[in-house]
Amino acid sequence: MDAKKVFVFDTTLRDGEQSPGAALNMDEKLQAARQLAALGVDVIEAGFPVSSPGDFEAVQRVAREVRGPQVCGLARAVKGDIDAAWNAVRPAKRPRIHTFIATSDLHIERKLKMTRPQVLARAVEAVRYAKKYTDNVEFSPEDAVRSDFGYLCSVVQAVIEAGATTVNIPDTVGYAIPAEFGELIRRLIQRVPNIHRAIVSVHCHNDLGLAVSNSLAAVKAGARQVECTINGIGERAGNASLEEVVMILKTRRDFFGLETGINAREIARTSRLVSKLTGIAVQPNKAVVGANAFSHSSGIHQDGVIKERTTYEIMDPAAVGIEESTLLLTARSGRNGVSNRFKHLGYRVTGPKLDDLMEKFKALADKKKYVFDDDLIALLEEDKSSRPEAFTLDYLNTSSGTGVVPTATVRLRKKDEVLQEAACGDGPVDAAYRAMDKIVGLRPKLLDYTLHAISSGKDAQGEVTVKVEKDGLVVSGKGTSTDIIEASAKAYLNALNKLSVPGRGKPSAKNIKVRL
Ligand code: KIV
Ligand code: ZN
């Protein structure tokens, strides 16, 4: 075994799925498991097979269909659970059974109504039973942190003797403090004579926000497997976040001197997928994968990042699969941030012209939360409002319904010219957008679409706002109508008109992105 490797045991599909409301169906589990394999986790804990027929089947499909990581099933220290776990994981190339029983007096007496010797015997029996199926058996003394240390050591020694190849020390209720947990692992490794026959793992919960810190303190003390979840989801306040553990080990390799097998470039993709599938949003300021993790708002920081990225970034966003850093143009942005964005949009603005624009920019930014590309261009071109729209909507007809392919016919006017196109789409709005793309000859990427009512009653006006991007240029468009399809078409056309302003330079190579 490579002493420098930390094994990553992902329990997103088991403990992560215990997050309220995060239940996944079979296809979703499979999709997530495939992405975890692409991420390069060493072990996927795919579920708790005895808990329901659906979970059993989901674990079985992951075991059958996902190649790369070991596939693990959880089981209480009960024969029926172990049978179910084995039957579910056995199709995997490298199956693992993970069995557990609580070892704290609180759990032993109040929950299990057992004694310490009975629990020890049950733990040993469970591991022996699981060993009949596979060599790859993990044992967890649940609530280890609140267990009597001497007793915990006896249980760990006994289960290794019985054949456990991984012993996992859980901080089930997130009670530990990093220095204390690190010390617990250090002392356990010193005290248990056969510990070298097993991998020491840790499994930390985040009740006090210390799951990642505790996991890493344990790694520093000799643990070589970390159990974690994508985005840190899990029971109550969640588990140690995989992306944080991995990126700390990678970024501070100088301190830990350890490696994981994770392909970090898949982190952002995995985070987004898990968030989408579970419906659990990632907080914007979440380390590594939050929307703001690589966004710079203050003028001083933007200036620093433009001059040298590492002034304010300790990780390269590309290293975790995020395209680029984001400089948010707000009232706090400075000259360098603004002129750099103009440069990106194809305009060279310097000297007194920039001074003048900065004044206008600050006035606008005080009124608006974010200043977008089209706002900047409007500042430059002064009279956005008096600029005539190149294309105007002359006619729109859409058809859609059950069993009908959504289609749209659009007629646009450009000075004296009348241009008409028809298109099919995923819905009437999409069809109308495709028809307009054909007429205008642009096919921008739709980044955002929002619809809200701006008056009340049955004849309420709907206001649609879109954000589109073409060749790095981000513009917004607005449209209002009592008909939401017409409002959508007007908003898109408004954005297309901004993109098709004649004489605008091509955006330069990308280096900053303005986030929506
Ligand atoms: O938190 C915990 O103790 C667990 C065990 C089953 C490992 O999830
Ligand atoms: Zn747990």
PDB file of C-alpha atoms in Angstrom, residues 10 31 41 45 57 115 152 194 203 229 243 284 317-318 417 493 507:
ATOM      1  CA  ASP A  10     -17.556   8.759  -1.161  1.00  0.00           C
ATOM      2  CA  GLN A  31     -25.928   8.911 -13.056  1.00  0.00           C
ATOM      3  CA  VAL A  41     -13.147   8.212  -5.980  1.00  0.00           C
ATOM      4  CA  GLU A  45     -20.845   3.730  -0.764  1.00  0.00           C
ATOM      5  CA  GLU A  57     -31.778  -2.469  -6.546  1.00  0.00           C
ATOM      6  CA  THR A 115     -23.732  -4.267  27.257  1.00  0.00           C
ATOM      7  CA  LEU A 152     -12.939   1.535  21.492  1.00  0.00           C
ATOM      8  CA  ASN A 194      -2.661  -5.081  14.913  1.00  0.00           C
ATOM      9  CA  HIS A 203     -16.048   9.728   8.915  1.00  0.00           C
ATOM     10  CA  THR A 229     -19.731  13.596   0.339  1.00  0.00           C
ATOM     11  CA  GLU A 243     -14.072  18.801  -2.697  1.00  0.00           C
ATOM     12  CA  PRO A 284     -22.639  30.834  -2.980  1.00  0.00           C
ATOM     13  CA  PRO A 317     -10.341  27.663 -11.044  1.00  0.00           C
ATOM     14  CA  ALA A 318      -9.436  25.469 -14.032  1.00  0.00           C
ATOM     15  CA  GLU A 417     -37.081  44.891 -45.222  1.00  0.00           C
ATOM     16  CA  LEU A 493     -35.066  40.240 -29.839  1.00  0.00           C
ATOM     17  CA  PRO A 507     -14.409  40.628 -28.083  1.00  0.00           C
TER      18      PRO A 507
END
